[in-house]
Short mmCIF file of C-alpha atoms and ligand atoms in Angstrom, two decimals:
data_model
loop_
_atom_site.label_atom_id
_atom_site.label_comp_id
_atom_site.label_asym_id
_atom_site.label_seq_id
_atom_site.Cartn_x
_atom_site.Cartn_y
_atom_site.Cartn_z
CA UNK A 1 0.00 0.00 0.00
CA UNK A 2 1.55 3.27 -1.45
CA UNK A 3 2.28 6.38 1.11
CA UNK A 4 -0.76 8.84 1.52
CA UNK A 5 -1.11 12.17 2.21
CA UNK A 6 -4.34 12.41 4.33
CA UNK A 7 -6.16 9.49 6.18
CA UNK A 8 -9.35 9.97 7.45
CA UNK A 9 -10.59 7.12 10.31
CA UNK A 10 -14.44 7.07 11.39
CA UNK A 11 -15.01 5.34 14.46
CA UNK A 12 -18.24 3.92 16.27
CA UNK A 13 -19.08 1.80 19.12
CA UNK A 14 -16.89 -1.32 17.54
CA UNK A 15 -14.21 0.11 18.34
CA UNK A 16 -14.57 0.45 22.19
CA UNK A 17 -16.43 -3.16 22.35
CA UNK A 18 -13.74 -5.06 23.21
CA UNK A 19 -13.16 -2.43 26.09
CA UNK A 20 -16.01 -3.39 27.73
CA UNK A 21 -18.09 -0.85 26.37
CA UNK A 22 -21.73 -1.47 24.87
CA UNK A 23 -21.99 -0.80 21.37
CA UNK A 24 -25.67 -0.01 20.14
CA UNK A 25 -27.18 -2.27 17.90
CA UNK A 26 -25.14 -5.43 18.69
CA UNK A 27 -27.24 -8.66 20.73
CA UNK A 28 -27.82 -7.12 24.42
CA UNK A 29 -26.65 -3.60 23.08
CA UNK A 30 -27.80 -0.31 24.41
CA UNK A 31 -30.69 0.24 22.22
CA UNK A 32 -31.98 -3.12 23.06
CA UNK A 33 -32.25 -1.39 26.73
CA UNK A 34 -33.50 1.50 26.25
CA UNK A 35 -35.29 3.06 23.04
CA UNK A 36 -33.55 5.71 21.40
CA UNK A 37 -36.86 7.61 21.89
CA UNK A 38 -36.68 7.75 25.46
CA UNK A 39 -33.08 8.30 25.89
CA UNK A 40 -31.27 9.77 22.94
CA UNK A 41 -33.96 12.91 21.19
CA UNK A 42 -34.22 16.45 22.55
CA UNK A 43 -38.20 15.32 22.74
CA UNK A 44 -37.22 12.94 25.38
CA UNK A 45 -35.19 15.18 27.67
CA UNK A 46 -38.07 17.61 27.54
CA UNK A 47 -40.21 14.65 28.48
CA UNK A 48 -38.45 13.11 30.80
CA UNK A 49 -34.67 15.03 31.70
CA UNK A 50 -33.95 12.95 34.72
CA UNK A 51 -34.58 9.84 33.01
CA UNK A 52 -31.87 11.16 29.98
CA UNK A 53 -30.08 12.33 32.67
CA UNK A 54 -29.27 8.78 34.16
CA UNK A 55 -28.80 7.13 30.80
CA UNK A 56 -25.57 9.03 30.66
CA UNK A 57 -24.95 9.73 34.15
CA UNK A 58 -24.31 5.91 33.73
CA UNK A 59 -22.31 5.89 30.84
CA UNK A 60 -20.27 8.64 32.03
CA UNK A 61 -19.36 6.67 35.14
CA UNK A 62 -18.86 3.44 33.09
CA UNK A 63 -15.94 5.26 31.42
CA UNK A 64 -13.82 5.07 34.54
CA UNK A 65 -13.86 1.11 34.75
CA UNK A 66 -12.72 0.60 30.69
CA UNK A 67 -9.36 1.36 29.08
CA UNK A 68 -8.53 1.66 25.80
CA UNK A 69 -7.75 -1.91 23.48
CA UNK A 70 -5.29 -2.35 20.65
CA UNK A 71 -7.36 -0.95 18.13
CA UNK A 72 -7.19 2.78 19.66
CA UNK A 73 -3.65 2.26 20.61
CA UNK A 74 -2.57 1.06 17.19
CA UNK A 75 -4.14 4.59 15.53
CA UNK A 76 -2.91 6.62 18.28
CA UNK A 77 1.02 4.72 16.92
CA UNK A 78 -0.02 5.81 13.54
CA UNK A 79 -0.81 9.23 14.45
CA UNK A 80 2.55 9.63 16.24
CA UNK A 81 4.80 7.63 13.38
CA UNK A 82 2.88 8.14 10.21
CA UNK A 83 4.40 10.74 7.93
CA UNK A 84 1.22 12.09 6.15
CA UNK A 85 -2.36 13.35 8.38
CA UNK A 86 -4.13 10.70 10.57
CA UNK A 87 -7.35 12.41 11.47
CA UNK A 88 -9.90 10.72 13.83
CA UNK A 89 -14.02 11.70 13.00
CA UNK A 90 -15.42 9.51 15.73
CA UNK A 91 -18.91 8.88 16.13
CA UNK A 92 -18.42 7.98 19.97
CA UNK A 93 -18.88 9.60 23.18
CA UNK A 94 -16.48 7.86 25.08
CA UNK A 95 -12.81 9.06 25.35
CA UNK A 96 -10.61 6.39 24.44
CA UNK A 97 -8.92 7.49 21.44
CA UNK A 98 -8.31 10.38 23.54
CA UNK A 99 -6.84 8.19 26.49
CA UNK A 100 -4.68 6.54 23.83
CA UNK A 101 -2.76 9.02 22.80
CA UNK A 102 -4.58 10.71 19.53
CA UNK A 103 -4.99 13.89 19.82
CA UNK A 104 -6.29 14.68 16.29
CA UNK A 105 -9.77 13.16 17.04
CA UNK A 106 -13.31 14.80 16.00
CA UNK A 107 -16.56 14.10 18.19
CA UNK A 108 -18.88 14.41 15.69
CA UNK A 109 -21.61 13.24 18.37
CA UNK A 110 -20.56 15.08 21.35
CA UNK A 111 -18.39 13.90 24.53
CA UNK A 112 -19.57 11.74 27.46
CA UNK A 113 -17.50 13.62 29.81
CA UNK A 114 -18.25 17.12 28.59
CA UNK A 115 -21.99 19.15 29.09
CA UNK A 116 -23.59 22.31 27.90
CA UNK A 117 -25.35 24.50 29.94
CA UNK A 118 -28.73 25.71 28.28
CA UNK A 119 -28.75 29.77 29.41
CA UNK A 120 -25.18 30.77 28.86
CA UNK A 121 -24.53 28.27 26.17
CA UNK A 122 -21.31 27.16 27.20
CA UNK A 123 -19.61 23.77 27.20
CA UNK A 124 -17.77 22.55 30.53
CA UNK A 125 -15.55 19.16 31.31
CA UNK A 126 -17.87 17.06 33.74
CA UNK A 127 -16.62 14.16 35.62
CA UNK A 128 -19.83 13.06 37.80
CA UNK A 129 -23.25 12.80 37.54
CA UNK A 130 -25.18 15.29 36.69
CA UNK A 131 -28.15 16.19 39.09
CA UNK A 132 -31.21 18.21 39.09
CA UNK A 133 -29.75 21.07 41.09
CA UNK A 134 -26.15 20.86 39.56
CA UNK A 135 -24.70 24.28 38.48
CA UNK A 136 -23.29 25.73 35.76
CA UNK A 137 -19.57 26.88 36.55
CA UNK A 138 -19.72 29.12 34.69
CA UNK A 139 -22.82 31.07 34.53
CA UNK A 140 -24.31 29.94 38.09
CA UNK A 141 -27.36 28.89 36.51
CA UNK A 142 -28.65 26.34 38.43
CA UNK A 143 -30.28 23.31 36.71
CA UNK A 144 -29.60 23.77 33.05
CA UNK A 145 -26.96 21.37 32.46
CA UNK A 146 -27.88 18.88 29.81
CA UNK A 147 -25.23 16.17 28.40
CA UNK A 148 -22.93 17.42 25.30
CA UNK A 149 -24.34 14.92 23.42
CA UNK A 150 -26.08 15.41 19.71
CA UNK A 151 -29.19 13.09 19.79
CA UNK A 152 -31.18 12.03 16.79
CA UNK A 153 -32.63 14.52 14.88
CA UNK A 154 -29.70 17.68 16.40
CA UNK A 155 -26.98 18.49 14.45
CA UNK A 156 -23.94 16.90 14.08
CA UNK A 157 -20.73 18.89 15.31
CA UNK A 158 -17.93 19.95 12.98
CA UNK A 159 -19.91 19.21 10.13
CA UNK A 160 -17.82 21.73 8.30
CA UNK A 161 -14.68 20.48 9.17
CA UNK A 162 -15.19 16.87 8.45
CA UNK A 163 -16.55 17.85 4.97
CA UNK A 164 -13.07 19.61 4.42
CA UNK A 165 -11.22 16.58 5.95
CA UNK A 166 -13.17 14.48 3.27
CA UNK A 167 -12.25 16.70 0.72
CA UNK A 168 -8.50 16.37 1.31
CA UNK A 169 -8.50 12.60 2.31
CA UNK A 170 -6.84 9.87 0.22
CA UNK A 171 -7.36 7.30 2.61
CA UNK A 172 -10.69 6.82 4.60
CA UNK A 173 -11.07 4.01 7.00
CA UNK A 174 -13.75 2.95 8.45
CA UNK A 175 -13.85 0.90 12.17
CA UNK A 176 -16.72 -0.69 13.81
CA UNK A 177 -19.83 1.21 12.93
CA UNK A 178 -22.97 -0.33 11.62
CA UNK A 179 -23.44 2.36 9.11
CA UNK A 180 -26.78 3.04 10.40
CA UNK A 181 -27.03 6.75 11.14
CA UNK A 182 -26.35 9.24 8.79
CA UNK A 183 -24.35 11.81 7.79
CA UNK A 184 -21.36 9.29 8.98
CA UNK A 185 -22.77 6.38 6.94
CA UNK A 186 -22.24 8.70 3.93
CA UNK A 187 -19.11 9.74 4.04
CA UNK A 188 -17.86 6.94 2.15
CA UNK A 189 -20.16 8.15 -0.93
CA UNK A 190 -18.98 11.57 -0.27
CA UNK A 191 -15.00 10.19 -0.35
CA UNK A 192 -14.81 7.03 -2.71
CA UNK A 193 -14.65 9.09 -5.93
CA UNK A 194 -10.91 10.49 -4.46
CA UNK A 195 -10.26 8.11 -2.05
CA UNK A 196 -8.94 4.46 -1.12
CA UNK A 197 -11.75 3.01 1.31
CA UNK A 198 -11.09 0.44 3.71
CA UNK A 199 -14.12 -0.89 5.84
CA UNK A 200 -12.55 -3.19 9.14
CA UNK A 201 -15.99 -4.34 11.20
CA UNK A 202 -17.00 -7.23 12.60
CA UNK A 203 -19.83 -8.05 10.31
CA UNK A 204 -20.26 -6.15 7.02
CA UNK A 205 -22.06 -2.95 7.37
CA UNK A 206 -24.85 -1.48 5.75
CA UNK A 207 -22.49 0.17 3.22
CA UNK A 208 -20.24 -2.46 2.96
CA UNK A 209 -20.23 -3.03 -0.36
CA UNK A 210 -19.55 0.45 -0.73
CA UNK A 211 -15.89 0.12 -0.08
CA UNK A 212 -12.29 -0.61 -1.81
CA UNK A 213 -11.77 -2.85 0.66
CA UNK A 214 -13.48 -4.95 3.23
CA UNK A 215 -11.57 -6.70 6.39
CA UNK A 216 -14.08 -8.75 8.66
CA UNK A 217 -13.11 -9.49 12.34
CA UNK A 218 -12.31 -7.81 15.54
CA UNK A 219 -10.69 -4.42 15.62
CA UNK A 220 -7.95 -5.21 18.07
CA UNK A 221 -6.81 -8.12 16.12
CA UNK A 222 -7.29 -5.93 12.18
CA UNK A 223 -6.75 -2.46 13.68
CA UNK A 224 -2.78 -3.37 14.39
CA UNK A 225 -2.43 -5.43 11.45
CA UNK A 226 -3.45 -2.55 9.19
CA UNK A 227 -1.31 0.10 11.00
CA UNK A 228 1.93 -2.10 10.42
CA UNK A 229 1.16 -2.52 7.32
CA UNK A 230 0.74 1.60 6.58
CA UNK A 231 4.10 1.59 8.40
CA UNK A 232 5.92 -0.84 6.77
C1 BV8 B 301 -28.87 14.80 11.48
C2 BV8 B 301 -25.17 10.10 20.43
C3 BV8 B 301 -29.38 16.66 10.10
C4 BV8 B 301 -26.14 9.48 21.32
C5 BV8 B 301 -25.83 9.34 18.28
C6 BV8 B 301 -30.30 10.94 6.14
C7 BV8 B 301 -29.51 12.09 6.18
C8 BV8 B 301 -29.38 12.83 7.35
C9 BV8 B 301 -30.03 12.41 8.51
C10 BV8 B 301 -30.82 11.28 8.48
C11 BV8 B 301 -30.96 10.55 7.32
N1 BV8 B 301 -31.76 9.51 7.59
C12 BV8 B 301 -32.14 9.52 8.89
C13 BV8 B 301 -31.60 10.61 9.46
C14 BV8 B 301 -31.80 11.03 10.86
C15 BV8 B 301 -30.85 10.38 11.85
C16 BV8 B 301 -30.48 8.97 11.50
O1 BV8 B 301 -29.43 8.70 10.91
N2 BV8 B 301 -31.31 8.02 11.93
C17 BV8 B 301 -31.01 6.63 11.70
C18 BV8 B 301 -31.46 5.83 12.92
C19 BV8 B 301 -31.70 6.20 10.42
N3 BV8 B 301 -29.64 11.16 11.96
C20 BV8 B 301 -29.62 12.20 12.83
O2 BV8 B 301 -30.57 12.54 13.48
C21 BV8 B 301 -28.31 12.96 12.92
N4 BV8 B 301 -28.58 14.36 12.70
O3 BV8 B 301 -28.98 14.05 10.55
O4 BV8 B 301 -29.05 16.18 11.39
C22 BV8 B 301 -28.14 17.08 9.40
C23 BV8 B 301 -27.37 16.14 8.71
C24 BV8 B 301 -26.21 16.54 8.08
C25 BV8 B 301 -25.83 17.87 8.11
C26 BV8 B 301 -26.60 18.80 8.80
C27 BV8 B 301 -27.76 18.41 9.46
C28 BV8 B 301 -27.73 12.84 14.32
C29 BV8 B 301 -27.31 11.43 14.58
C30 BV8 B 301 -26.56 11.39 15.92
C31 BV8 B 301 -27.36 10.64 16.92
N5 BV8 B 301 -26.55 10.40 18.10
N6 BV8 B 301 -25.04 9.23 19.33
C32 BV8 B 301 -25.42 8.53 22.21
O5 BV8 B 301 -24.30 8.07 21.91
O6 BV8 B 301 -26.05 8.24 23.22
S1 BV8 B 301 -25.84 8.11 17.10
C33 BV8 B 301 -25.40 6.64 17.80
O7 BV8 B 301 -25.35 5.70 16.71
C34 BV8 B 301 -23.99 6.61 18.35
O8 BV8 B 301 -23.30 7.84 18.25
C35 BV8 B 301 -23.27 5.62 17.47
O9 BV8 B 301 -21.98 5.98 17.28
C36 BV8 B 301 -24.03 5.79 16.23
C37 BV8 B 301 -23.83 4.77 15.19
O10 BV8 B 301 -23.80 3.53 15.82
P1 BV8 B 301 -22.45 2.68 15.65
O11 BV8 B 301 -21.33 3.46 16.23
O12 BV8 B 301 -22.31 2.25 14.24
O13 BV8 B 301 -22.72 1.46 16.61
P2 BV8 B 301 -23.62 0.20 16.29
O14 BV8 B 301 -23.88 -0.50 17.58
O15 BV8 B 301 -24.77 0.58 15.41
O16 BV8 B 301 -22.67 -0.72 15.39
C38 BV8 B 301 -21.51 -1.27 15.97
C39 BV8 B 301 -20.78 -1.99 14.84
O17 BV8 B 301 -19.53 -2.45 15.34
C40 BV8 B 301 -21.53 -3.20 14.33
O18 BV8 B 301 -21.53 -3.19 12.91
C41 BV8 B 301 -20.71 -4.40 14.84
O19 BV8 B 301 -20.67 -5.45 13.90
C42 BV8 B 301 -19.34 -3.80 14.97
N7 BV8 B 301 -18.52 -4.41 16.02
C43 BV8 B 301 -18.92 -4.90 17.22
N8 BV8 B 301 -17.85 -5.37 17.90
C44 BV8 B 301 -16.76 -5.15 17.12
C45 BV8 B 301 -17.18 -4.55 15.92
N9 BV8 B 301 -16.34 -4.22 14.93
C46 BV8 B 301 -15.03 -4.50 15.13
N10 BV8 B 301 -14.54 -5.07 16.26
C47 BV8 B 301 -15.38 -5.41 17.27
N11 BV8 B 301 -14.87 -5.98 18.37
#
């Protein structure tokens, strides 16, 4: 595989499975819990904001039992090593990558351990649960603090920025997302006119047969394996 300029890697939950942490639509995932109605729209948190609250209250807290597997190590290596752009546009909320060692990662779905506060606007690093009377550092407003999360039917962030990053890649992987929710499942259509496209999940995605390329298994064993290959 020749040298490229700019590689673009989309994440989902896959990714952090074999951390420990749920993916969505897998047997016994989170959706299979909890409808995404109830948990994961701005309708429901209107409806029912202590019991969106908790949802990622518990997720939040889950993060401090997990560490980050192979597969997040191995890009955070290629960041660090690789002599052309390694760009991470996640679609998790968990902070992994992060704890791995990349540092240029996108959370084009918001951050588990990050919330906004509804009056001044702002976004603030948040460790614990949040509560019904927590406030906001910032602003003092008591009780406005919802998660930093974009739920169905909101607004990806960095939409902008990702479009450029598609723009300029030459190599876009793909790791452990069902290709489910758009706009990430169509970023391959938005790439694969410019771009080499490399799908590694653990059962073909939806789009699957929209890519170059197509390795089947878990990411901690494929993840590596491709990175020492782009290094080699
Ligand atoms: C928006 C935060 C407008 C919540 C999430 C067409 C165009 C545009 C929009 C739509 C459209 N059609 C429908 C829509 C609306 C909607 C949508 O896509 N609905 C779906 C259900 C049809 N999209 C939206 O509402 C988005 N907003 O479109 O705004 C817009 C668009 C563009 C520009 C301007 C405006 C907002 C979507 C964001 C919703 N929030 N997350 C939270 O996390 O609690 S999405 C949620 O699903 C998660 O973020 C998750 O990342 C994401 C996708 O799931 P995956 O990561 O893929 O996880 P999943 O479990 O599905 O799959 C795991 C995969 O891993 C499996 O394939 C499995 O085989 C594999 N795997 C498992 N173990 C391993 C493994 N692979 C490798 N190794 C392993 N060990």
């Amino acid at each position: 595989m020749g040298t490229f300029s700019n590689i673009v890697i989309l994440t989902g939950a896959g990714i952090s499975a074999e951390s420990g942490i749920m993916t969505f639509r897998d047997a016994g995932g989170l959706w299979e819990q909890q409808r995404i109605e109830d948990v994961a729209t701005p309708e429901a948190f209107v409806r029912d904001p202590a019991r969106v609250q908790a949802f990622y209250n518990e997720r939040r807290a889950a993060l401090y039992t997990v560490a980050p597997n192979r597969a997040h190590e191995a890009l955070a290596r290629l960041e660090r090593e690789y002599p052309g752009t390694v760009t991470i546009v996640t679609q998790n909320v968990d902070d992994l990558h992060e704890r791995a060692g990349s540092s240029r990662v996108v959370h084009m779905h918001g951050e588990l351990r990050k919330v906004r506060c509804r009056m001044c606007g702002n976004v603030i690093e948040w460790e614990d649960d949040v509560e019904e009377d927590s406030g906001c550092p910032d602003c003092c407003t008591v009780g406005r603090l919802r998660p930093h999360i974009v739920w169905f039917g909101e607004v990806p962030l960095y939409i902008d920025e990702i479009s450029s990053l598609l723009e300029e890649a030459d190599l876009f992987i793909s790791i452990g997302t069902s290709g489910e929710v758009y706009p990430a499942a169509g970023f391959v259509i938005e790439v694969k006119e410019h771009t080499h496209t490399i799908e590694i999940n653990l059962e073909p995605s939806r789009g699957a047969s929209l890519f170059d390329e197509c390795r089947q298994g878990p990411a901690g064993i494929l993840v590596p394996a491709l990175v020492d290959e782009l290094l080699s």
